[in-house]
Tab-separated table of C-alpha atoms and ligand atoms in Angstrom:
chain	number	residue	atom	x	y	z
A	1466	UNK	CA	61.814	-28.416	286.706
A	1467	UNK	CA	58.662	-30.472	287.070
A	1468	UNK	CA	58.351	-34.135	286.143
A	1469	UNK	CA	55.965	-33.274	283.363
A	1470	UNK	CA	58.619	-31.088	281.803
A	1471	UNK	CA	61.257	-33.776	282.105
A	1472	UNK	CA	58.984	-36.358	280.527
A	1473	UNK	CA	58.283	-34.358	277.435
A	1474	UNK	CA	61.691	-32.823	276.895
A	1475	UNK	CA	62.778	-33.413	273.345
A	1476	UNK	CA	59.215	-33.915	272.200
A	1477	UNK	CA	58.258	-30.287	272.541
A	1478	UNK	CA	59.045	-28.170	269.523
A	1479	UNK	CA	61.782	-25.663	270.143
A	1480	UNK	CA	63.393	-27.775	272.861
A	1481	UNK	CA	66.558	-29.757	272.561
A	1482	UNK	CA	66.748	-33.486	273.284
A	1483	UNK	CA	69.023	-34.691	276.021
A	1484	UNK	CA	71.142	-37.829	275.995
A	1485	UNK	CA	72.993	-40.031	278.422
A	1486	UNK	CA	75.987	-38.341	280.085
A	1487	UNK	CA	78.361	-41.086	278.894
A	1488	UNK	CA	79.513	-42.794	275.720
A	1489	UNK	CA	80.109	-46.506	275.190
A	1490	UNK	CA	83.696	-47.810	275.339
A	1491	UNK	CA	83.115	-51.564	275.361
A	1492	UNK	CA	80.176	-53.670	274.187
A	1493	UNK	CA	78.722	-57.046	275.164
A	1494	UNK	CA	76.876	-58.776	272.310
A	1495	UNK	CA	73.317	-59.959	272.995
A	1496	UNK	CA	71.134	-62.137	270.817
A	1497	UNK	CA	67.413	-62.526	270.229
A	1498	UNK	CA	66.567	-66.245	270.356
A	1499	UNK	CA	63.798	-67.817	268.256
A	1500	UNK	CA	60.381	-68.557	269.753
A	1501	UNK	CA	60.946	-72.344	269.904
A	1502	UNK	CA	64.132	-71.813	271.939
A	1503	UNK	CA	62.316	-69.540	274.350
A	1504	UNK	CA	59.433	-71.967	274.772
A	1505	UNK	CA	61.877	-74.698	275.756
A	1506	UNK	CA	63.963	-72.437	277.995
A	1507	UNK	CA	60.889	-71.183	279.854
A	1508	UNK	CA	59.572	-74.699	280.433
A	1509	UNK	CA	62.957	-75.828	281.736
A	1510	UNK	CA	62.956	-72.808	284.055
A	1511	UNK	CA	59.604	-73.803	285.562
A	1512	UNK	CA	58.041	-70.577	284.203
A	1513	UNK	CA	60.124	-68.648	286.699
A	1514	UNK	CA	62.255	-65.935	285.089
A	1515	UNK	CA	64.769	-66.247	287.945
A	1516	UNK	CA	65.602	-69.743	286.696
A	1517	UNK	CA	66.363	-68.761	283.096
A	1518	UNK	CA	69.923	-68.714	281.864
A	1519	UNK	CA	71.086	-65.208	281.090
A	1520	UNK	CA	72.262	-66.388	277.645
A	1521	UNK	CA	68.672	-67.172	276.724
A	1522	UNK	CA	67.590	-63.600	277.530
A	1523	UNK	CA	67.619	-60.739	275.013
A	1524	UNK	CA	66.941	-57.648	277.128
A	1525	UNK	CA	67.366	-58.344	280.812
A	1526	UNK	CA	65.144	-56.270	283.078
A	1527	UNK	CA	64.987	-58.866	285.852
A	1528	UNK	CA	66.619	-56.492	288.275
A	1529	UNK	CA	68.748	-53.380	288.493
A	1530	UNK	CA	70.705	-55.033	291.285
A	1531	UNK	CA	74.389	-55.513	290.520
A	1532	UNK	CA	73.657	-55.234	286.811
A	1533	UNK	CA	75.092	-51.726	286.472
A	1534	UNK	CA	77.791	-50.793	283.965
A	1535	UNK	CA	80.814	-49.397	285.771
A	1536	UNK	CA	82.678	-46.355	284.470
A	1537	UNK	CA	86.252	-46.305	283.186
A	1538	UNK	CA	87.171	-44.613	286.468
A	1539	UNK	CA	85.654	-47.417	288.510
A	1540	UNK	CA	87.508	-50.009	286.446
A	1541	UNK	CA	90.709	-48.058	286.945
A	1542	UNK	CA	89.947	-48.042	290.663
A	1543	UNK	CA	89.651	-51.830	290.600
A	1544	UNK	CA	93.329	-51.965	289.638
A	1545	UNK	CA	94.139	-49.903	292.712
A	1546	UNK	CA	92.770	-52.621	295.002
A	1547	UNK	CA	94.739	-52.890	298.234
A	1548	UNK	CA	94.019	-56.491	299.193
A	1549	UNK	CA	95.482	-56.291	302.684
A	1550	UNK	CA	93.499	-58.360	305.184
A	1551	UNK	CA	93.312	-55.420	307.561
A	1552	UNK	CA	93.263	-51.682	307.030
A	1553	UNK	CA	93.035	-51.623	303.228
A	1554	UNK	CA	93.420	-48.162	301.730
A	1555	UNK	CA	90.202	-48.770	299.796
A	1556	UNK	CA	88.269	-49.189	303.041
A	1557	UNK	CA	89.240	-45.678	304.108
A	1558	UNK	CA	88.227	-44.318	300.714
A	1559	UNK	CA	84.835	-45.986	301.077
A	1560	UNK	CA	84.434	-44.729	304.626
A	1561	UNK	CA	85.179	-41.215	303.457
A	1562	UNK	CA	82.740	-41.436	300.539
A	1563	UNK	CA	79.942	-42.644	302.835
A	1564	UNK	CA	80.556	-39.861	305.323
A	1565	UNK	CA	80.928	-37.194	302.610
A	1566	UNK	CA	77.789	-38.063	300.663
A	1567	UNK	CA	75.515	-39.770	303.215
A	1568	UNK	CA	76.857	-38.050	306.318
A	1569	UNK	CA	77.103	-41.005	308.722
A	1570	UNK	CA	80.002	-41.266	311.121
A	1571	UNK	CA	80.803	-44.982	311.272
A	1572	UNK	CA	80.639	-47.622	308.547
A	1573	UNK	CA	81.265	-51.315	308.005
A	1574	UNK	CA	81.298	-52.864	304.522
A	1575	UNK	CA	79.108	-55.931	303.907
A	1576	UNK	CA	78.995	-58.386	301.021
A	1577	UNK	CA	75.673	-56.886	299.878
A	1578	UNK	CA	72.538	-55.241	301.274
A	1579	UNK	CA	71.120	-58.265	303.071
A	1580	UNK	CA	74.393	-58.750	304.925
A	1581	UNK	CA	73.853	-55.314	306.432
A	1582	UNK	CA	70.179	-56.074	307.134
A	1583	UNK	CA	71.205	-59.183	308.991
A	1584	UNK	CA	73.692	-57.358	311.233
A	1585	UNK	CA	71.325	-54.504	312.012
A	1586	UNK	CA	68.313	-56.748	312.698
A	1587	UNK	CA	70.243	-59.114	314.958
A	1588	UNK	CA	71.761	-56.222	316.889
A	1589	UNK	CA	68.698	-54.013	317.357
A	1590	UNK	CA	65.647	-56.283	317.492
A	1591	UNK	CA	64.660	-58.070	320.692
A	1592	UNK	CA	62.312	-61.044	320.176
A	1593	UNK	CA	58.688	-59.886	320.386
A	1594	UNK	CA	59.408	-56.323	319.272
A	1595	UNK	CA	57.732	-54.548	316.359
A	1596	UNK	CA	59.475	-52.948	313.406
A	1597	UNK	CA	57.248	-50.416	311.636
A	1598	UNK	CA	58.198	-49.446	308.108
A	1599	UNK	CA	56.952	-47.930	304.841
A	1600	UNK	CA	56.026	-51.200	303.145
A	1601	UNK	CA	58.013	-54.387	303.441
A	1602	UNK	CA	60.964	-55.393	301.324
A	1603	UNK	CA	61.572	-59.134	300.904
A	1604	UNK	CA	65.080	-59.499	302.363
A	1605	UNK	CA	64.597	-56.708	304.904
A	1606	UNK	CA	61.472	-58.243	306.436
A	1607	UNK	CA	62.825	-61.763	306.574
A	1608	UNK	CA	65.861	-60.600	308.552
A	1609	UNK	CA	63.580	-58.700	310.914
A	1610	UNK	CA	61.452	-61.823	311.372
A	1611	UNK	CA	64.454	-64.107	311.844
A	1612	UNK	CA	65.595	-61.761	314.623
A	1613	UNK	CA	62.233	-62.281	316.364
A	1614	UNK	CA	60.622	-59.037	315.233
A	1615	UNK	CA	57.283	-58.400	313.566
A	1616	UNK	CA	57.226	-55.998	310.644
A	1617	UNK	CA	54.234	-53.601	310.599
A	1618	UNK	CA	53.410	-51.680	307.428
A	1619	UNK	CA	52.766	-47.996	308.174
A	1620	UNK	CA	52.975	-46.598	304.648
A	1621	UNK	CA	50.173	-44.267	303.491
A	1622	UNK	CA	47.153	-46.141	302.071
A	1623	UNK	CA	47.619	-44.547	298.644
A	1624	UNK	CA	50.797	-46.604	298.172
A	1625	UNK	CA	48.631	-49.696	297.789
A	1626	UNK	CA	46.646	-48.164	294.928
A	1627	UNK	CA	48.559	-48.501	291.638
A	1628	UNK	CA	46.459	-45.823	289.923
A	1629	UNK	CA	46.865	-43.135	292.578
A	1630	UNK	CA	49.204	-40.357	291.458
A	1631	UNK	CA	50.297	-39.000	294.847
A	1632	UNK	CA	53.813	-37.559	294.308
A	1633	UNK	CA	55.233	-39.195	297.448
A	1634	UNK	CA	53.594	-42.586	297.693
A	1635	UNK	CA	56.481	-43.826	299.841
A	1636	UNK	CA	55.479	-41.575	302.772
A	1637	UNK	CA	54.954	-42.942	306.252
A	1638	UNK	CA	51.424	-42.496	307.615
A	1639	UNK	CA	52.324	-40.748	310.861
A	1640	UNK	CA	48.856	-41.353	312.309
A	1641	UNK	CA	49.173	-45.106	311.775
A	1642	UNK	CA	52.642	-45.053	313.302
A	1643	UNK	CA	51.661	-43.052	316.379
A	1644	UNK	CA	48.702	-45.365	316.931
A	1645	UNK	CA	51.001	-48.396	316.791
A	1646	UNK	CA	53.508	-46.827	319.191
A	1647	UNK	CA	50.775	-46.005	321.713
A	1648	UNK	CA	49.150	-49.411	321.315
A	1649	UNK	CA	52.345	-51.464	321.726
A	1650	UNK	CA	54.413	-49.065	323.856
A	1651	UNK	CA	57.522	-47.262	322.599
A	1652	UNK	CA	59.788	-49.790	324.346
A	1653	UNK	CA	58.361	-52.521	322.108
A	1654	UNK	CA	59.312	-50.721	318.904
A	1655	UNK	CA	62.806	-51.809	317.846
A	1656	UNK	CA	63.278	-48.952	315.351
A	1657	UNK	CA	61.626	-47.448	312.306
A	1658	UNK	CA	62.623	-49.209	309.092
A	1659	UNK	CA	62.397	-46.404	306.542
A	1660	UNK	CA	63.057	-47.010	302.840
A	1661	UNK	CA	63.572	-44.396	300.128
A	1662	UNK	CA	62.437	-45.093	297.459
A	1663	UNK	CA	59.953	-47.878	298.221
A	1664	UNK	CA	60.765	-50.725	295.887
A	1665	UNK	CA	57.637	-52.822	296.476
A	1666	UNK	CA	55.315	-49.831	295.985
A	1667	UNK	CA	56.817	-49.257	292.546
A	1668	UNK	CA	59.918	-47.189	293.346
A	1669	UNK	CA	57.919	-44.455	295.070
A	1670	UNK	CA	59.665	-41.677	297.016
A	1671	UNK	CA	59.408	-40.280	300.547
A	1672	UNK	CA	59.222	-36.490	300.839
A	1673	UNK	CA	61.601	-34.394	302.909
A	1674	UNK	CA	58.607	-33.024	304.822
A	1675	UNK	CA	57.609	-36.569	305.733
A	1676	UNK	CA	61.006	-37.631	307.040
A	1677	UNK	CA	61.285	-34.368	308.977
A	1678	UNK	CA	57.913	-34.969	310.638
A	1679	UNK	CA	58.833	-38.604	311.246
A	1680	UNK	CA	61.982	-37.436	313.043
A	1681	UNK	CA	59.926	-35.190	315.324
A	1682	UNK	CA	57.488	-37.968	316.138
A	1683	UNK	CA	60.290	-40.427	316.855
A	1684	UNK	CA	62.126	-37.906	319.030
A	1685	UNK	CA	59.004	-37.583	321.180
A	1686	UNK	CA	59.019	-41.339	321.795
A	1687	UNK	CA	62.812	-41.784	321.707
A	1688	UNK	CA	62.661	-44.202	318.793
A	1689	UNK	CA	65.430	-44.461	316.252
A	1690	UNK	CA	65.106	-44.349	312.482
A	1691	UNK	CA	67.228	-46.546	310.219
A	1692	UNK	CA	67.147	-45.964	306.510
A	1693	UNK	CA	67.261	-48.458	303.686
A	1694	UNK	CA	69.382	-46.117	301.540
A	1695	UNK	CA	69.606	-48.532	298.620
A	1696	UNK	CA	67.733	-46.188	296.247
A	1697	UNK	CA	68.006	-42.981	298.208
A	1698	UNK	CA	69.704	-41.094	295.344
A	1699	UNK	CA	66.661	-41.773	293.159
A	1700	UNK	CA	64.501	-40.603	296.065
A	1701	UNK	CA	66.521	-37.371	296.227
A	1702	UNK	CA	65.882	-36.839	292.513
A	1703	UNK	CA	62.110	-37.003	293.038
A	1704	UNK	CA	62.379	-34.511	295.910
A	1705	UNK	CA	64.265	-32.168	293.588
A	1706	UNK	CA	61.594	-32.609	290.918
A	1707	UNK	CA	58.469	-32.504	293.050
A	1708	UNK	CA	58.951	-30.897	296.437
A	1709	UNK	CA	58.590	-27.195	297.085
A	1710	UNK	CA	61.928	-25.513	297.729
A	1711	UNK	CA	64.233	-28.205	296.324
A	1712	UNK	CA	64.238	-27.481	292.575
A	1713	UNK	CA	67.554	-25.623	292.738
A	1714	UNK	CA	69.312	-27.833	295.269
A	1715	UNK	CA	71.893	-30.346	294.022
A	1716	UNK	CA	71.055	-34.036	294.469
A	1717	UNK	CA	74.038	-34.477	296.776
A	1718	UNK	CA	72.732	-31.791	299.149
A	1719	UNK	CA	69.225	-33.279	299.179
A	1720	UNK	CA	70.591	-36.759	299.871
A	1721	UNK	CA	72.638	-35.537	302.794
A	1722	UNK	CA	69.810	-33.530	304.297
A	1723	UNK	CA	67.492	-36.540	304.163
A	1724	UNK	CA	70.018	-38.877	305.767
A	1725	UNK	CA	70.593	-36.287	308.471
A	1726	UNK	CA	67.071	-37.008	309.799
A	1727	UNK	CA	67.962	-40.659	310.342
A	1728	UNK	CA	70.262	-42.472	312.768
A	1729	UNK	CA	71.959	-44.714	310.258
A	1730	UNK	CA	71.463	-46.594	307.025
A	1731	UNK	CA	72.078	-49.834	305.243
A	1732	UNK	CA	72.941	-50.030	301.596
A	1733	UNK	CA	72.845	-52.444	298.731
A	1734	UNK	CA	75.643	-50.815	296.739
A	1735	UNK	CA	74.508	-52.947	293.802
A	1736	UNK	CA	71.872	-50.289	293.112
A	1737	UNK	CA	72.566	-46.550	293.494
A	1738	UNK	CA	76.298	-46.992	294.124
A	1739	UNK	CA	76.836	-48.308	290.579
A	1740	UNK	CA	78.764	-51.505	291.315
A	1741	UNK	CA	78.183	-55.210	290.718
A	1742	UNK	CA	78.599	-56.397	294.301
A	1743	UNK	CA	78.887	-54.853	297.756
A	1744	UNK	CA	77.033	-53.083	300.513
A	1745	UNK	CA	77.552	-51.163	303.718
A	1746	UNK	CA	76.015	-50.335	307.060
A	1747	UNK	CA	76.574	-46.914	308.599
A	1748	UNK	CA	75.476	-45.424	311.928
A	1749	UNK	CA	76.145	-42.398	314.092
A	1750	UNK	CA	75.991	-44.091	317.496
A	1751	UNK	CA	79.374	-45.120	318.790
A	1752	UNK	CA	78.130	-47.922	321.064
A	1753	UNK	CA	75.926	-49.456	318.395
A	1754	UNK	CA	78.827	-49.298	315.998
A	1755	UNK	CA	80.921	-51.230	318.468
A	1756	UNK	CA	78.369	-54.086	318.458
A	1757	UNK	CA	78.090	-54.021	314.679
A	1758	UNK	CA	81.840	-54.129	314.298
A	1759	UNK	CA	81.887	-57.222	316.504
A	1760	UNK	CA	79.084	-58.865	314.551
A	1761	UNK	CA	80.509	-58.170	311.100
A	1762	UNK	CA	83.588	-60.228	311.932
A	1763	UNK	CA	81.403	-63.267	312.608
A	1764	UNK	CA	79.241	-63.136	309.514
A	1765	UNK	CA	80.944	-61.079	306.814
A	1766	UNK	CA	84.661	-60.568	307.452
A	1767	UNK	CA	86.951	-58.206	309.309
A	1768	UNK	CA	85.413	-54.733	309.783
A	1769	UNK	CA	87.729	-53.196	307.176
A	1770	UNK	CA	86.586	-55.476	304.357
A	1771	UNK	CA	83.260	-57.064	305.392
A	1772	UNK	CA	83.125	-59.725	302.697
A	1773	UNK	CA	84.213	-57.622	299.713
A	1774	UNK	CA	87.608	-57.303	298.058
A	1775	UNK	CA	89.596	-54.099	298.346
A	1776	UNK	CA	89.056	-53.452	294.651
A	1777	UNK	CA	85.291	-53.683	295.124
A	1778	UNK	CA	85.412	-51.156	297.965
A	1779	UNK	CA	87.287	-48.808	295.640
A	1780	UNK	CA	84.663	-49.234	292.913
A	1781	UNK	CA	81.970	-48.482	295.508
A	1782	UNK	CA	83.745	-45.345	296.725
A	1783	UNK	CA	83.990	-44.018	293.166
A	1784	UNK	CA	80.447	-45.193	292.359
A	1785	UNK	CA	79.038	-43.243	295.300
A	1786	UNK	CA	80.526	-40.000	293.984
A	1787	UNK	CA	79.390	-40.691	290.396
A	1788	UNK	CA	75.908	-41.772	291.422
A	1789	UNK	CA	74.988	-38.467	293.061
A	1790	UNK	CA	75.876	-36.322	290.028
A	1791	UNK	CA	72.747	-34.528	288.847
A	1792	UNK	CA	73.196	-35.442	285.172
A	1793	UNK	CA	73.758	-39.120	286.004
A	1794	UNK	CA	70.635	-39.518	288.138
A	1795	UNK	CA	68.556	-37.428	285.777
A	1796	UNK	CA	69.362	-39.648	282.812
A	1797	UNK	CA	68.922	-42.793	284.920
A	1798	UNK	CA	65.416	-41.911	286.052
A	1799	UNK	CA	64.740	-40.229	282.699
A	1800	UNK	CA	65.161	-43.567	280.940
A	1801	UNK	CA	62.655	-45.211	283.280
A	1802	UNK	CA	60.181	-42.372	282.640
A	1803	UNK	CA	60.734	-42.719	278.888
A	1804	UNK	CA	59.673	-46.379	278.960
A	1805	UNK	CA	56.760	-45.554	281.261
A	1806	UNK	CA	55.552	-42.827	278.917
A	1807	UNK	CA	55.578	-45.120	275.896
A	1808	UNK	CA	53.351	-47.592	277.758
A	1809	UNK	CA	51.041	-44.902	279.128
A	1810	UNK	CA	50.581	-43.521	275.619
A	1811	UNK	CA	49.260	-46.951	274.613
A	1812	UNK	CA	47.000	-47.016	277.694
A	1813	UNK	CA	48.792	-50.038	279.107
A	1814	UNK	CA	48.095	-50.326	282.858
A	1815	UNK	CA	51.194	-49.533	284.921
A	1816	UNK	CA	51.822	-48.183	288.406
A	1817	UNK	CA	51.613	-44.393	288.465
A	1818	UNK	CA	53.507	-42.224	288.885
A	1819	UNK	CA	56.375	-44.091	287.215
A	1820	UNK	CA	59.014	-44.869	289.837
A	1821	UNK	CA	62.758	-44.392	289.962
A	1822	UNK	CA	64.191	-47.731	288.948
A	1823	UNK	CA	61.509	-49.690	287.153
A	1824	UNK	CA	58.209	-49.728	285.364
A	1825	UNK	CA	55.660	-51.933	287.110
A	1826	UNK	CA	52.969	-53.522	284.973
A	1827	UNK	CA	49.629	-53.944	286.721
A	1828	UNK	CA	49.003	-57.663	286.159
A	1829	UNK	CA	45.528	-57.545	287.715
A	1830	UNK	CA	44.445	-55.190	284.935
A	1831	UNK	CA	46.146	-57.303	282.250
A	1832	UNK	CA	44.459	-60.476	283.419
A	1833	UNK	CA	41.262	-59.768	285.381
A	1834	UNK	CA	40.144	-63.317	284.500
A	1835	UNK	CA	43.121	-64.975	286.248
A	1836	UNK	CA	42.559	-65.406	290.023
A	1837	UNK	CA	45.414	-64.187	292.239
A	1838	UNK	CA	46.309	-67.726	293.321
A	1839	UNK	CA	46.960	-68.532	289.679
A	1840	UNK	CA	49.708	-65.910	289.752
A	1841	UNK	CA	48.799	-63.204	287.207
A	1842	UNK	CA	52.099	-61.319	287.588
A	1843	UNK	CA	54.174	-64.489	287.285
A	1844	UNK	CA	52.133	-65.323	284.175
A	1845	UNK	CA	52.793	-61.901	282.695
A	1846	UNK	CA	56.552	-62.188	283.269
A	1847	UNK	CA	56.498	-65.601	281.556
A	1848	UNK	CA	54.469	-64.289	278.585
A	1849	UNK	CA	56.778	-61.338	278.074
A	1850	UNK	CA	59.803	-63.601	277.926
A	1851	UNK	CA	58.068	-66.004	275.592
A	1852	UNK	CA	57.037	-63.246	273.242
A	1853	UNK	CA	60.257	-61.294	272.963
A	1854	UNK	CA	63.046	-62.545	275.199
A	1855	UNK	CA	62.546	-59.630	277.605
A	1856	UNK	CA	63.015	-60.728	281.207
A	1857	UNK	CA	61.105	-59.073	284.051
A	1858	UNK	CA	60.065	-60.431	287.445
A	1859	UNK	CA	57.054	-61.050	289.601
A	1860	UNK	CA	56.194	-58.656	292.434
A	1861	UNK	CA	52.886	-59.967	293.704
A	1862	UNK	CA	51.528	-62.959	295.541
A	1863	UNK	CA	54.590	-65.136	294.925
A	1864	UNK	CA	56.968	-62.480	296.296
A	1865	UNK	CA	54.660	-61.788	299.249
A	1866	UNK	CA	55.048	-65.390	300.462
A	1867	UNK	CA	53.012	-67.062	303.200
A	1868	UNK	CA	51.973	-65.717	306.583
A	1869	UNK	CA	54.326	-67.416	309.083
A	1870	UNK	CA	51.458	-67.811	311.600
A	1871	UNK	CA	48.644	-69.166	309.421
A	1872	UNK	CA	50.686	-70.711	306.593
A	1873	UNK	CA	48.288	-69.163	304.053
A	1874	UNK	CA	49.336	-67.138	301.006
A	1875	UNK	CA	49.533	-63.447	301.726
A	1876	UNK	CA	47.283	-61.745	299.158
A	1877	UNK	CA	48.917	-58.351	298.471
A	1878	UNK	CA	46.870	-55.553	296.934
A	1879	UNK	CA	49.585	-55.018	294.349
A	1880	UNK	CA	50.019	-57.766	291.777
A	1881	UNK	CA	52.807	-56.411	289.603
A	1882	UNK	CA	55.364	-57.461	287.030
A	1883	UNK	CA	58.497	-55.390	287.348
A	1884	UNK	CA	60.710	-54.234	284.508
A	1885	UNK	CA	63.790	-52.935	286.295
A	1886	UNK	CA	66.270	-50.950	284.273
A	1887	UNK	CA	69.982	-51.533	284.902
A	1888	UNK	CA	72.003	-48.319	285.183
A	1889	UNK	CA	74.037	-47.196	282.140
A	1890	UNK	CA	73.460	-50.524	280.320
A	1891	UNK	CA	70.698	-50.160	277.721
A	1892	UNK	CA	69.870	-47.459	275.188
A	1893	UNK	CA	66.627	-45.804	274.238
A	1894	UNK	CA	66.293	-48.237	271.299
A	1895	UNK	CA	66.186	-51.118	273.787
A	1896	UNK	CA	63.390	-49.318	275.626
A	1897	UNK	CA	61.419	-49.031	272.369
A	1898	UNK	CA	61.735	-52.784	271.817
A	1899	UNK	CA	60.604	-53.489	275.388
A	1900	UNK	CA	57.568	-51.233	275.045
A	1901	UNK	CA	56.507	-52.970	271.822
A	1902	UNK	CA	56.922	-56.384	273.478
A	1903	UNK	CA	54.679	-55.343	276.370
A	1904	UNK	CA	52.083	-54.072	273.918
A	1905	UNK	CA	52.029	-57.369	272.024
A	1906	UNK	CA	51.487	-59.302	275.256
A	1907	UNK	CA	48.820	-56.806	276.333
A	1908	UNK	CA	46.966	-57.209	273.038
A	1909	UNK	CA	46.887	-61.010	273.561
A	1910	UNK	CA	45.762	-60.723	277.202
A	1911	UNK	CA	42.278	-62.204	276.878
A	1912	UNK	CA	43.580	-65.561	275.684
A	1913	UNK	CA	46.231	-65.936	278.371
A	1914	UNK	CA	45.855	-68.571	281.084
A	1915	UNK	CA	47.380	-68.653	284.584
A	1916	UNK	CA	49.916	-70.892	286.308
A	1917	UNK	CA	49.992	-73.350	289.190
A	1918	UNK	CA	52.911	-73.696	291.587
A	1919	UNK	CA	54.462	-77.151	291.491
A	1920	UNK	CA	57.501	-76.526	293.711
A	1921	UNK	CA	57.574	-74.061	296.582
A	1922	UNK	CA	60.661	-73.214	298.661
A	1923	UNK	CA	60.005	-72.390	302.311
A	1924	UNK	CA	61.524	-68.906	302.273
A	1925	UNK	CA	61.788	-66.138	299.646
A	1926	UNK	CA	59.961	-68.523	297.366
A	1927	UNK	CA	59.892	-66.218	294.340
A	1928	UNK	CA	63.571	-66.904	293.662
A	1929	UNK	CA	63.246	-70.658	293.110
A	1930	UNK	CA	59.559	-71.636	292.849
A	1931	UNK	CA	58.520	-73.667	289.795
A	1932	UNK	CA	55.258	-73.422	287.872
A	1933	UNK	CA	53.258	-75.099	285.126
A	1934	UNK	CA	50.411	-73.744	283.016
A	1935	UNK	CA	46.999	-74.532	284.483
A	1936	UNK	CA	45.089	-77.258	282.625
A	1937	UNK	CA	42.858	-76.067	279.791
B	278	PLP	C1	68.178	-54.967	296.735
B	278	PLP	C2	67.592	-54.403	297.940
B	278	PLP	C3	67.929	-54.887	299.219
B	278	PLP	C4	68.827	-56.095	299.433
B	278	PLP	O1	70.101	-55.894	298.955
B	278	PLP	P1	70.983	-57.072	298.298
B	278	PLP	O2	72.230	-56.357	297.891
B	278	PLP	O3	70.218	-57.640	297.163
B	278	PLP	O4	71.234	-58.083	299.368
B	278	PLP	C5	67.364	-54.260	300.303
B	278	PLP	N1	66.500	-53.237	300.172
B	278	PLP	C6	66.139	-52.758	298.972
B	278	PLP	C7	65.177	-51.628	298.872
B	278	PLP	C8	66.665	-53.331	297.821
B	278	PLP	O5	66.277	-52.872	296.623
């Protein structure tokens, strides 16, 4: 089935609509605040949506990280927590789920994705080495830098163009990578940091052909590939939808084949694994695993719990199996495409093709009159909240941070506001409300003014920076 078919299912005459493969057993009330309340809340939050209280938010699309709804089976699993300090039964269940569905031999749990990034970066990167990857991710890059490495972006150029409709905008540019390897010497490349899908490019996938070719190139130079598997199930869905020869393969088979081309992976289980907290790091190399198992004890916890409770490991193990079901992933990405389609129908500028976990609004096109150092994407996130209580987040100049060498802002090509959709949480009606909110803000775009930063944290500034409207 092609994406086009999926997008229009239910709208074509003679076709049947599809619905979520679950029904709701428990509800959490939410409330739309009045405009005056939102104005005050936003001011108190320094115009940074990360600093809003959740209670002041109506529909929360800040992130899809840890905001998933767990299934009745996962909740039942929580009651089966074996909270032994060492050798918890739930650890072995998690280990088995990782090896069954991702295929890696050895695994340590971590408290979340960045815990795993920390361990891997500290273990594999020697100061002065380079870490090429398909576009940076905030926490990933900072751990690589703190370990003394330099991240080098080797994603295809099309990934930086929000309007380009390449089906696999997450692909590595093998020419760029080979050039870098030859220029710096293979011994100065710590490993390839491969992500599927690429969050910062708008949730864009990597093709199977690309990872296969990457494997061949890396074998020639004896370089290892480590995968940020956080959204790899969504990536597998796009391969099934778009890549020749995969239409009839189950998601689970595609996921495993992809991982098979890599030497290990780290995971924020708060995404594809359908839990609220947790992560893991898995590798095939016995010696490397030995080092990681030593490190995890220092920073996370003993290697059979790694900073998460037994019950959380159980929820992860069950979440892994649920997350790779074809109907689950199809409805998850289908909901994102549904929102994207509504906006595209109104000609609202978003990143195309619509990605796996979020719709990214192109803030440059909303506000061509706001210079990038007046934070167009931050402004758009603030306006959306003000208008309708919908919370998104900035993915532009604020997220990109400053160049550690020059101290200047990095000016990324993409200046985006992200609306990330939590898994199994909101209904189609919520998506309709969000789309209408975006349209209202878009219609008022010409009168919108930018922001200035009045407090700037040293690292990962987007989380805690504070802003004020620029003077009239
Ligand atoms: C969320 C995320 C991480 C970091 O994981 P945390 O669980 O938030 O620490 C790393 N990589 C990608 C692609 C992510 O989306």
